[in-house]
XYZ file of C-alpha atoms in Angstrom:
720
model
C 0.000 0.000 0.000
C 1.398 3.395 -0.962
C 2.066 5.884 1.798
C 0.919 9.493 1.584
C 2.812 11.945 3.744
C 1.847 15.578 4.168
C 4.480 18.235 3.643
C 3.599 21.868 4.055
C 5.144 24.495 1.813
C 6.978 25.680 4.893
C 8.715 22.281 5.096
C 9.761 22.390 1.477
C 12.336 24.736 0.068
C 12.878 24.877 -3.686
C 15.343 27.183 -5.349
C 16.273 27.384 -9.037
C 19.925 27.792 -9.921
C 20.122 31.081 -11.812
C 23.613 30.552 -13.165
C 24.044 26.879 -13.999
C 20.447 25.736 -13.912
C 20.836 23.523 -10.850
C 17.844 22.392 -8.778
C 18.365 22.170 -5.020
C 15.839 20.560 -2.737
C 15.982 20.483 1.037
C 13.877 20.528 4.169
C 13.728 22.073 7.581
C 13.233 18.749 9.304
C 12.749 20.206 12.775
C 13.426 16.978 14.731
C 15.138 15.214 11.851
C 18.457 15.376 10.053
C 17.230 17.697 7.315
C 18.633 20.906 5.927
C 17.296 23.906 4.195
C 19.206 24.728 1.052
C 21.525 27.185 -0.600
C 21.900 27.488 -4.345
C 25.164 26.211 -5.787
C 25.825 24.323 -8.990
C 27.041 20.760 -8.821
C 30.383 21.849 -10.235
C 30.722 24.510 -7.545
C 29.758 22.038 -4.859
C 32.327 19.493 -5.994
C 35.005 22.168 -6.334
C 34.206 23.622 -2.902
C 33.047 20.520 -1.116
C 33.868 21.849 2.332
C 31.623 24.849 2.184
C 28.319 23.480 0.800
C 25.142 23.471 2.836
C 22.402 22.138 0.547
C 20.920 18.655 0.896
C 20.022 17.434 -2.555
C 21.055 18.827 -5.936
C 20.475 17.748 -9.474
C 22.709 19.131 -12.188
C 21.912 19.805 -15.842
C 24.131 16.798 -16.617
C 21.712 14.542 -14.743
C 24.127 13.921 -11.889
C 22.618 13.810 -8.410
C 24.598 15.157 -5.469
C 23.363 14.178 -2.011
C 24.794 15.766 1.095
C 25.197 13.711 4.243
C 24.841 15.817 7.405
C 25.688 13.160 9.995
C 29.302 12.396 10.962
C 30.464 9.088 9.474
C 32.436 6.882 11.859
C 31.954 3.484 10.232
C 28.218 3.047 10.786
C 27.684 3.471 7.007
C 25.237 6.363 7.317
C 27.011 8.261 4.560
C 25.987 5.455 2.195
C 22.568 4.468 3.551
C 21.119 8.000 3.826
C 21.703 8.731 0.126
C 20.316 5.294 -0.772
C 16.976 6.242 0.764
C 16.837 9.574 -1.067
C 17.918 8.012 -4.354
C 15.281 5.285 -4.010
C 12.341 7.665 -3.862
C 13.922 9.857 -6.518
C 14.336 6.799 -8.783
C 17.872 7.954 -9.457
C 20.586 6.004 -11.192
C 22.856 5.095 -8.266
C 25.864 5.221 -10.575
C 25.167 8.926 -11.098
C 24.836 9.728 -7.381
C 27.678 11.562 -5.655
C 27.779 11.886 -1.885
C 29.433 14.735 -0.004
C 29.897 15.195 3.745
C 28.185 18.326 5.025
C 29.784 20.735 7.463
C 28.077 21.870 10.646
C 25.220 24.258 10.005
C 22.509 24.403 12.653
C 20.402 26.673 10.462
C 20.200 24.053 7.760
C 20.438 20.875 9.814
C 18.478 20.011 12.916
C 20.094 16.877 14.323
C 23.643 16.807 13.035
C 25.242 14.198 15.232
C 26.063 10.513 15.377
C 25.083 8.604 18.500
C 22.544 6.198 19.920
C 21.998 4.350 16.616
C 19.274 6.897 15.991
C 20.042 8.555 12.661
C 18.197 6.207 10.311
C 15.027 5.701 12.377
C 14.995 9.439 13.026
C 15.319 10.441 9.384
C 13.704 7.615 7.419
C 10.460 9.305 6.392
C 12.019 12.699 5.711
C 14.723 11.173 3.532
C 12.058 9.420 1.496
C 10.054 12.625 1.232
C 13.115 14.499 -0.040
C 13.539 12.093 -2.933
C 9.834 11.705 -3.674
C 9.189 15.446 -3.773
C 12.112 16.023 -6.115
C 10.758 13.341 -8.435
C 7.287 14.916 -8.351
C 8.665 18.248 -9.532
C 10.749 16.676 -12.281
C 7.736 14.716 -13.530
C 5.600 17.871 -13.475
C 8.209 19.640 -15.572
C 8.369 16.786 -18.059
C 4.573 16.654 -18.307
C 4.435 20.359 -19.107
C 7.277 20.197 -21.587
C 5.747 17.247 -23.457
C 2.132 18.311 -22.914
C 1.165 14.903 -21.530
C -0.555 13.812 -18.258
C 1.904 13.484 -15.375
C 0.366 10.164 -14.311
C 1.419 8.605 -17.621
C 5.085 9.425 -17.068
C 7.539 6.767 -15.919
C 10.748 7.432 -13.934
C 13.457 4.820 -13.706
C 17.198 5.028 -13.008
C 17.402 8.759 -13.614
C 15.455 8.643 -16.890
C 12.024 10.254 -17.317
C 9.924 8.824 -20.149
C 6.416 8.887 -21.602
C 5.696 5.511 -23.252
C 2.737 6.837 -25.229
C 4.647 9.539 -27.097
C 8.096 8.008 -26.945
C 9.545 11.085 -25.256
C 12.492 10.445 -22.961
C 15.172 12.429 -21.130
C 17.459 12.396 -18.090
C 16.856 14.408 -14.922
C 19.077 17.284 -15.925
C 16.958 18.143 -18.957
C 14.055 19.168 -16.710
C 15.902 20.878 -13.882
C 15.372 24.474 -14.972
C 11.613 24.093 -15.509
C 11.181 21.951 -12.375
C 12.738 24.741 -10.329
C 9.801 26.990 -11.167
C 7.210 24.528 -9.851
C 5.487 24.748 -6.475
C 6.169 21.873 -4.095
C 3.065 19.836 -3.214
C 1.561 19.651 0.263
C 1.178 15.909 -0.178
C 3.649 13.582 -1.810
C 3.197 9.922 -2.587
C 5.852 7.524 -1.371
C 6.708 4.222 -2.949
C 5.271 0.919 -1.853
C 8.172 -0.871 -0.186
C 7.748 -3.841 -2.520
C 8.814 -1.565 -5.371
C 12.159 -0.617 -3.855
C 15.103 -1.156 -6.191
C 17.990 0.442 -4.296
C 16.922 -0.021 -0.675
C 17.526 -3.617 0.332
C 20.336 -4.194 -2.158
C 24.019 -4.500 -1.225
C 25.795 -1.221 -1.915
C 29.474 -0.659 -1.227
C 30.648 2.169 1.002
C 30.722 5.438 -0.936
C 34.153 6.195 0.560
C 35.586 2.743 -0.175
C 37.844 3.771 -3.055
C 39.204 6.784 -1.181
C 39.905 4.633 1.872
C 41.772 1.838 0.137
C 43.711 4.228 -2.107
C 44.766 6.344 0.868
C 43.009 9.567 -0.069
C 42.734 12.093 2.796
C 39.418 11.580 4.572
C 40.226 11.467 8.274
C 41.165 14.094 10.799
C 44.696 12.710 11.005
C 45.004 13.333 7.261
C 44.259 17.016 7.592
C 47.113 19.410 7.012
C 47.307 23.126 6.322
C 50.419 24.992 5.337
C 51.770 27.009 8.266
C 49.837 25.279 11.006
C 51.513 24.304 14.260
C 51.319 20.894 15.918
C 50.676 20.260 19.600
C 50.624 17.416 22.096
C 49.253 17.655 25.619
C 50.278 16.326 29.022
C 47.135 15.883 31.158
C 46.859 15.638 34.924
C 45.958 12.313 36.543
C 42.302 12.033 37.526
C 41.679 13.885 40.778
C 44.877 15.953 40.483
C 45.754 19.534 39.550
C 49.003 21.208 38.517
C 51.258 22.409 41.327
C 54.281 23.478 39.245
C 55.709 23.155 35.734
C 59.378 23.053 34.727
C 59.438 23.250 30.920
C 63.063 24.283 30.338
C 64.189 20.920 28.931
C 61.122 20.657 26.712
C 61.632 24.153 25.258
C 65.230 23.281 24.438
C 64.215 20.534 21.998
C 64.834 21.541 18.392
C 61.535 22.206 16.629
C 59.640 23.259 19.761
C 58.211 26.759 19.557
C 56.152 27.094 22.721
C 54.800 25.493 25.895
C 51.252 26.392 26.934
C 49.667 25.757 30.346
C 45.869 25.758 30.589
C 43.576 24.232 33.163
C 45.132 20.964 34.341
C 47.065 20.468 31.092
C 50.420 21.413 29.590
C 50.880 21.521 25.811
C 54.099 21.434 23.830
C 53.879 23.189 20.459
C 56.114 22.769 17.445
C 56.460 22.279 13.737
C 55.946 18.505 13.604
C 54.878 15.671 15.878
C 58.252 13.926 16.278
C 59.945 16.606 18.417
C 56.703 16.939 20.374
C 56.944 13.323 21.511
C 60.436 13.972 22.844
C 59.600 17.314 24.432
C 56.489 15.998 26.150
C 58.564 13.376 27.948
C 60.938 16.100 29.176
C 58.196 18.123 30.868
C 58.537 18.153 34.644
C 55.041 18.627 36.030
C 54.311 18.320 39.731
C 50.703 17.578 40.729
C 48.699 17.803 43.913
C 45.302 16.351 44.877
C 42.183 18.184 43.772
C 39.586 15.795 45.146
C 39.581 12.002 45.376
C 42.551 10.282 43.736
C 41.218 6.791 43.076
C 42.712 3.352 42.535
C 41.001 0.124 41.501
C 41.252 -1.194 45.058
C 39.113 1.758 46.142
C 36.492 0.822 43.571
C 36.100 -2.720 44.900
C 35.542 -1.322 48.396
C 33.125 1.344 47.151
C 31.115 -1.205 45.190
C 30.778 -3.469 48.222
C 29.773 -0.642 50.547
C 27.195 0.848 48.200
C 25.751 -2.513 47.233
C 25.257 -3.312 50.919
C 23.945 -0.015 52.254
C 23.982 2.641 49.571
C 21.000 4.924 49.118
C 19.383 3.747 45.910
C 17.027 5.434 43.489
C 14.046 3.221 42.742
C 13.639 3.004 38.963
C 10.773 0.488 38.882
C 8.541 -1.192 41.434
C 5.778 -3.650 40.532
C 3.694 -5.628 43.013
C 4.999 -6.418 46.487
C 8.574 -7.605 46.290
C 9.014 -8.091 50.042
C 6.124 -10.530 50.270
C 7.192 -12.346 47.116
C 10.661 -13.025 48.471
C 9.359 -13.848 51.930
C 7.039 -16.504 50.510
C 9.475 -17.829 47.894
C 10.215 -21.543 47.784
C 13.700 -20.683 46.555
C 15.760 -17.530 45.970
C 18.555 -17.294 43.407
C 21.127 -14.520 43.894
C 24.160 -13.518 41.841
C 26.432 -10.502 41.382
C 28.140 -9.421 38.166
C 30.805 -6.792 37.665
C 32.419 -5.042 34.708
C 35.523 -2.822 34.564
C 36.238 0.576 33.109
C 37.016 0.357 29.401
C 38.596 2.731 26.902
C 36.909 3.301 23.547
C 40.077 2.562 21.558
C 39.166 3.982 18.153
C 41.768 3.161 15.533
C 42.304 6.876 14.918
C 43.475 8.652 18.096
C 41.856 11.972 18.970
C 42.918 14.963 16.935
C 41.518 18.363 16.020
C 42.496 21.518 14.186
C 41.655 25.014 15.435
C 42.416 28.438 14.092
C 41.426 31.269 16.410
C 41.674 34.620 14.686
C 40.282 37.623 16.529
C 36.603 37.030 17.185
C 36.390 34.089 14.782
C 37.359 30.439 14.986
C 37.673 27.626 12.455
C 37.450 24.000 13.645
C 38.202 20.894 11.560
C 38.287 17.294 12.713
C 36.571 14.032 13.635
C 33.637 14.547 15.996
C 30.357 12.790 16.666
C 28.854 16.016 17.996
C 30.118 18.968 15.939
C 27.806 21.450 17.621
C 29.144 20.488 21.036
C 32.636 21.370 19.816
C 31.358 24.690 18.515
C 29.499 25.521 21.732
C 32.573 24.661 23.805
C 34.775 26.857 21.635
C 32.333 29.752 21.934
C 32.407 29.482 25.703
C 36.219 29.357 25.830
C 36.635 32.320 23.507
C 33.646 34.361 24.618
C 32.444 34.844 21.042
C 29.115 34.114 19.333
C 28.642 30.564 18.053
C 27.841 31.913 14.610
C 31.457 33.128 14.410
C 32.679 29.535 14.602
C 32.738 27.072 11.705
C 33.106 23.304 12.053
C 34.197 21.067 9.187
C 33.555 17.373 9.810
C 36.100 14.814 8.635
C 35.454 11.093 8.466
C 36.055 9.469 11.859
C 38.405 6.529 12.289
C 36.069 5.013 14.879
C 34.353 6.627 17.803
C 32.155 4.241 19.798
C 30.991 7.182 21.907
C 34.417 8.647 22.684
C 33.980 11.410 20.151
C 30.711 12.533 21.661
C 32.953 14.617 23.915
C 34.681 17.788 22.764
C 37.673 17.811 25.130
C 40.269 17.316 22.399
C 38.673 20.072 20.291
C 38.707 22.339 23.339
C 42.436 21.715 23.731
C 43.052 22.889 20.177
C 41.030 26.043 20.819
C 42.926 26.867 24.039
C 46.300 26.403 22.338
C 45.436 28.299 19.162
C 44.199 31.212 21.254
C 47.371 31.194 23.360
C 49.832 31.093 20.435
C 47.702 33.178 18.048
C 48.183 30.672 15.248
C 46.426 27.672 13.666
C 47.239 24.423 15.441
C 46.461 20.747 15.211
C 46.340 18.748 18.444
C 47.168 15.057 18.097
C 46.899 12.411 20.800
C 49.132 9.373 20.760
C 47.933 5.935 21.856
C 49.052 6.497 25.451
C 47.012 9.713 25.531
C 44.015 7.819 24.206
C 44.163 5.252 27.000
C 45.211 7.485 29.881
C 43.397 10.736 29.158
C 40.088 9.398 27.986
C 36.523 9.227 29.142
C 35.793 5.594 29.835
C 32.947 3.140 29.981
C 31.769 3.250 33.601
C 32.625 0.378 35.897
C 29.412 -1.203 37.219
C 28.344 -3.938 39.630
C 24.925 -5.618 39.595
C 23.101 -7.791 42.095
C 20.246 -9.929 40.810
C 17.741 -11.842 42.890
C 14.934 -14.111 41.703
C 12.107 -15.444 43.887
C 10.771 -18.813 42.697
C 7.564 -20.479 43.756
C 7.181 -24.243 44.271
C 6.394 -24.805 40.576
C 9.539 -22.997 39.434
C 7.816 -19.817 38.272
C 9.825 -16.629 38.768
C 7.357 -14.536 40.726
C 9.842 -11.946 42.039
C 12.802 -10.165 40.459
C 15.218 -7.659 41.989
C 18.072 -5.774 40.358
C 20.390 -3.278 42.029
C 23.081 -1.542 39.990
C 26.008 0.509 41.298
C 27.998 2.517 38.755
C 30.945 4.893 38.607
C 29.582 8.059 36.975
C 27.164 5.786 35.141
C 23.910 7.664 35.656
C 21.066 5.157 35.576
C 22.745 1.736 35.609
C 19.551 -0.044 34.546
C 17.082 -0.230 31.709
C 14.141 -0.722 34.006
C 11.466 -1.242 31.353
C 13.405 -3.851 29.389
C 12.791 -7.595 29.580
C 12.194 -9.364 31.957
C 10.246 -6.423 33.413
C 6.627 -6.840 32.451
C 6.891 -10.620 32.658
C 7.201 -10.914 36.454
C 4.537 -10.001 39.045
C 6.834 -8.460 41.634
C 9.788 -6.349 40.491
C 12.177 -3.937 42.193
C 14.893 -2.222 40.140
C 17.261 0.261 41.785
C 20.270 2.307 40.728
C 23.105 3.897 42.724
C 25.703 6.273 41.324
C 29.151 6.927 42.765
C 30.661 10.279 41.783
C 34.151 9.329 40.667
C 37.027 11.613 39.681
C 37.543 9.349 36.660
C 35.714 10.791 33.679
C 33.276 8.471 31.931
C 31.336 8.642 28.716
C 28.858 6.736 26.600
C 30.557 3.586 25.298
C 29.040 1.616 22.434
C 25.534 0.554 23.543
C 25.751 2.513 26.835
C 24.957 0.484 29.979
C 23.386 -2.348 27.969
C 26.860 -3.336 26.730
C 27.341 -5.003 30.120
C 23.837 -5.148 31.585
C 22.727 -7.501 28.792
C 25.497 -9.971 29.633
C 24.645 -9.866 33.330
C 20.872 -10.187 32.819
C 21.129 -12.948 30.265
C 23.640 -14.904 32.345
C 21.425 -14.580 35.396
C 18.343 -15.755 33.499
C 20.311 -18.866 32.551
C 21.169 -19.393 36.209
C 17.479 -19.201 37.101
C 16.511 -21.517 34.234
C 19.067 -24.048 35.432
C 17.750 -23.796 38.981
C 14.214 -24.711 37.860
C 15.382 -27.316 35.336
C 14.151 -25.482 32.252
C 15.706 -25.102 28.812
C 17.083 -21.529 28.626
C 15.235 -20.711 25.396
C 11.944 -22.156 26.593
C 12.376 -20.322 29.914
C 12.693 -16.991 28.085
C 9.779 -17.759 25.778
C 7.559 -18.575 28.736
C 8.384 -15.220 30.309
C 7.784 -13.425 27.021
C 4.437 -15.119 26.536
C 3.471 -13.951 30.021
C 4.439 -10.393 29.044
C 2.331 -10.722 25.913
C -0.821 -12.222 27.418
C -0.815 -10.611 30.855
C 1.809 -7.856 31.095
C 2.745 -6.305 34.422
C 3.243 -2.542 34.274
C 4.965 -0.746 31.420
C 6.658 -2.639 28.608
C 9.626 -0.904 27.022
C 9.954 -3.526 24.283
C 7.856 -5.177 21.578
C 7.146 -8.693 22.807
C 6.341 -10.138 19.384
C 9.560 -8.836 17.841
C 11.590 -10.284 20.690
C 9.802 -13.628 20.441
C 10.502 -13.551 16.722
C 14.279 -13.263 17.064
C 14.354 -15.818 19.905
C 12.575 -18.462 17.838
C 14.495 -17.664 14.661
C 17.862 -17.774 16.437
C 16.982 -21.120 18.012
C 16.080 -22.411 14.555
C 19.047 -20.969 12.651
C 21.452 -21.884 15.443
C 20.182 -25.488 15.647
C 19.493 -24.981 19.328
C 19.647 -28.276 21.220
C 19.912 -30.381 18.048
C 23.448 -31.709 18.477
C 24.422 -33.104 21.896
C 28.091 -32.780 20.941
C 27.732 -28.995 20.726
C 27.393 -27.038 23.968
C 25.414 -23.879 23.402
C 24.756 -20.540 25.034
C 21.800 -18.288 24.299
C 21.236 -14.569 24.730
C 18.682 -12.042 23.491
C 18.492 -8.306 23.994
C 16.591 -5.204 22.975
C 18.442 -1.928 22.638
C 18.313 1.130 20.389
C 14.910 0.056 19.053
C 16.229 -3.263 17.690
C 16.243 -6.913 18.770
C 19.165 -9.326 18.520
C 19.340 -12.965 19.624
C 22.548 -14.992 19.520
C 23.570 -18.619 19.886
C 27.196 -19.460 20.701
C 28.447 -22.959 19.878
C 31.257 -24.701 21.769
C 32.601 -28.139 20.921
C 34.761 -29.993 23.423
C 37.659 -31.717 21.685
C 40.172 -33.680 23.724
C 38.961 -31.964 26.860
C 39.435 -28.505 25.319
C 36.392 -26.305 24.704
C 36.453 -24.735 21.246
C 34.289 -21.709 20.506
C 33.184 -22.651 17.022
C 30.471 -20.283 15.933
C 28.117 -17.437 16.842
C 24.776 -17.248 15.078
C 23.027 -13.894 15.236
C 19.465 -12.997 14.287
C 18.598 -9.307 14.105
C 15.294 -7.479 13.785
C 16.207 -3.904 12.934
C 13.169 -3.356 10.768
C 13.782 -2.895 7.061
C 17.438 -3.356 6.125
C 18.488 -0.442 3.932
C 21.875 -1.823 2.885
C 22.539 -5.544 3.523
C 26.279 -5.021 3.109
C 26.442 -2.337 5.766
C 24.010 -4.180 8.042
C 26.059 -7.356 7.900
C 29.210 -5.421 8.752
C 27.496 -3.689 11.672
C 26.301 -6.942 13.221
C 29.624 -8.692 12.744
C 31.527 -5.711 14.095
C 29.248 -5.502 17.121
C 29.777 -9.185 17.883
C 33.562 -8.926 17.588
C 33.531 -5.819 19.783
C 31.249 -7.450 22.361
C 33.236 -10.655 22.446
C 36.624 -8.988 22.663
C 35.764 -6.682 25.527
C 33.886 -9.373 27.464
C 36.711 -11.850 27.203
C 39.944 -9.881 27.222
C 39.848 -6.184 28.034
C 40.371 -4.442 31.369
C 41.400 -0.985 32.536
C 42.597 -0.604 36.108
C 43.759 2.491 37.992
C 46.472 3.382 40.462
C 46.691 6.857 41.989
C 44.410 8.368 39.382
C 46.156 6.907 36.324
C 45.356 3.838 34.207
C 47.916 1.078 34.618
C 47.330 -0.045 31.023
C 48.910 2.611 28.813
C 49.172 0.913 25.408
C 48.183 -2.231 23.569
C 51.015 -4.243 25.092
C 49.019 -4.254 28.343
C 45.526 -3.188 27.229
C 44.354 -6.431 25.672
C 42.083 -6.299 22.630
C 40.691 -9.168 20.611
C 42.908 -10.476 17.814
C 41.907 -11.636 14.373
C 42.702 -15.271 15.156
C 40.299 -15.097 18.116
C 37.228 -14.313 16.011
C 35.066 -17.408 15.440
C 32.750 -18.064 12.533
C 29.871 -15.594 12.595
C 26.583 -16.279 10.815
C 24.109 -13.425 10.447
C 20.389 -13.412 9.689
C 17.865 -10.586 9.524
C 14.159 -10.730 10.293
C 11.879 -8.627 8.111
C 9.272 -7.664 10.680
C 7.658 -5.073 8.428
C 8.828 -2.131 10.538
C 10.674 0.917 9.308
C 14.437 0.819 10.002
C 15.495 0.899 13.645
C 18.974 1.139 15.205
C 21.839 -1.086 14.112
C 25.225 0.402 15.063
C 24.980 -0.817 18.665
C 22.320 -3.547 19.198
C 24.457 -6.549 18.165
C 27.050 -5.917 20.878
C 25.034 -6.354 24.125
C 23.917 -10.006 23.683
C 27.348 -11.366 22.748
C 28.972 -11.631 26.174
C 25.980 -13.493 27.587
C 25.816 -15.990 24.725
C 29.516 -16.830 25.092
C 29.447 -16.978 28.904
C 26.401 -19.251 28.865
C 28.066 -21.521 26.299
C 31.222 -21.704 28.436
C 29.079 -22.731 31.398
C 27.323 -25.384 29.307
C 30.704 -26.778 28.263
C 32.629 -26.479 31.551
C 30.180 -25.940 34.406
C 32.006 -22.689 35.241
C 29.860 -19.579 35.716
C 31.614 -16.347 34.727
C 30.247 -13.400 36.675
C 32.896 -10.773 35.949
C 34.615 -9.384 32.908
C 37.077 -9.842 31.389
C 36.618 -13.597 31.422
C 40.309 -14.431 31.069
C 41.093 -12.727 34.390
C 38.515 -14.672 36.409
C 39.678 -17.575 38.547
C 36.808 -19.666 37.196
C 38.394 -19.300 33.761
C 42.027 -19.736 34.821
C 42.362 -23.390 33.854
C 40.000 -23.351 30.879
C 41.990 -23.607 27.656
C 39.370 -22.091 25.395
C 40.285 -22.220 21.742
C 38.634 -20.338 18.898
C 37.779 -21.932 15.576
C 38.062 -19.237 12.955
C 35.724 -19.074 10.003
């Protein structure tokens, strides 16, 4: 069935190119990622790609230029956004060019990357952009040929009228189309007629990436700019004194700048900066709590036992349920701080000149960088420009603007353009980390094995709400109490891929397996029984779609051959996050007494899949990320500094440790939902539950390899 969406003339902005005959179409999307437009020819846009601010253009040559407002950090939005526009436009994908937009809050409403929200947020507006452009082109063709518009056919950038034999490409109708009035209603395609959406399309930046063309912040260079590296204070410390004489004496060093709790060395290239930074003599003194990992263990225990908790959800009467329980199952799970570890370390360029500032670099939140710069400099935000480069990873780290702020401080101090570059040690020691969290779960079981009571208490280090109180199994249990406690730590934290759920999912799904084992139920059937209860007789608010979750559970059990081969020990996990549902089955075979992680099967319901190639990469990447950090990675602190300073001690997953991964997608009929993050949360639980099935060892802390329960398990990985 075709969809009709209303678009007022206020939403639609149409401007005719007076010089080159270009047609530009854009929207004020209010709550979506949509721009208004400025007139520029395609040639001008391509020649001045860093200064455009239109959304969609069509040139007299028939080429279509689509501008991507959201920062691209590997989530493939720079490819999938244009695919949606091109679909409704019925463009020839081979004639589509994609350009990264710069920050412009007048033309773009939500110009950020985070929370796996860009596609679900922009889906309808992207379609409307393409469909409205096609409507105007068809109207122009109908007038030019003097034929009814409804008889005109558009396919792959060609407009034709079968009855008269007239035919032409988009560019032939641009000038006339620009004089037409945009409709208040525009008809969208029936999804069954999609030709671009749902097909595998390679990354639009692929050629530039594998040929080494400059795309990333680290690639950026401007003649005459200075370089800088920064020494940052340990967490909880401030500067007492600075002796920079030896650093200033290094050839190639032009300045040393002290600001806040940081000291920057400035020079003409990065190599002398590395040497000079090591020669800085900075003495620190406490400025609050200076924490070590031993402190965190004590704090967790104290707060879990008697901390004042915020009640996030309360259903029924938990006290009575646990008092009358035939059996109570209790377990605690803990996760460490983690760094984000993007492949590209933080970097940013700033040029402060009088009451103006130019910023260039990799950021997930360009407006945050601009706002921070305005506050530092005391100038209006409109005097600051931000050019967005492609990001070499982010995972939430580049939601912060601290590294951009450093560039602004230094440029202001030296009155010159400067590029700040972090090295790997800076990335691990000066970052904003995933919060460390501890959870306590309790389940009250009646005599028949039904879970009638459920309690969850989370304690986090600068974690905010440590729970997702309306997620499963809430709604499936009569008596529920979910609480959260936050400890204000001097260690800065930040959203880390799939915030909170990246660990909470592992803990919840492992605990549900413990409960299933206690009542002698198959883990999949135990979950399905709870889900059916939530469907037929829900308790309180449901924050998830029961049918979609049931769908991925059943499909994963089928695709993963759950319980079919007694020689294969399996672990199951399912989770809802960022509007999507992912279930996973991990397979372990025991050979010669050695457990071998053979395969992970993943089933994802993220609504309609725009680009199967990108979707497959996102799921596989999420699984590798989830597995690696659950099994291997840890960040510990001593006197306010991480003990792990580089990859020789900060353990990441290696290529040989990645098992076979099989991906499947459920077409639930929904519009696209999130995909950059949802595949990560279930992975740790699936693997931990499979390890238990194979060894009888329950892993309640991450990373697994550092737990005593894992110490004598020689887990091998069978690569695909």
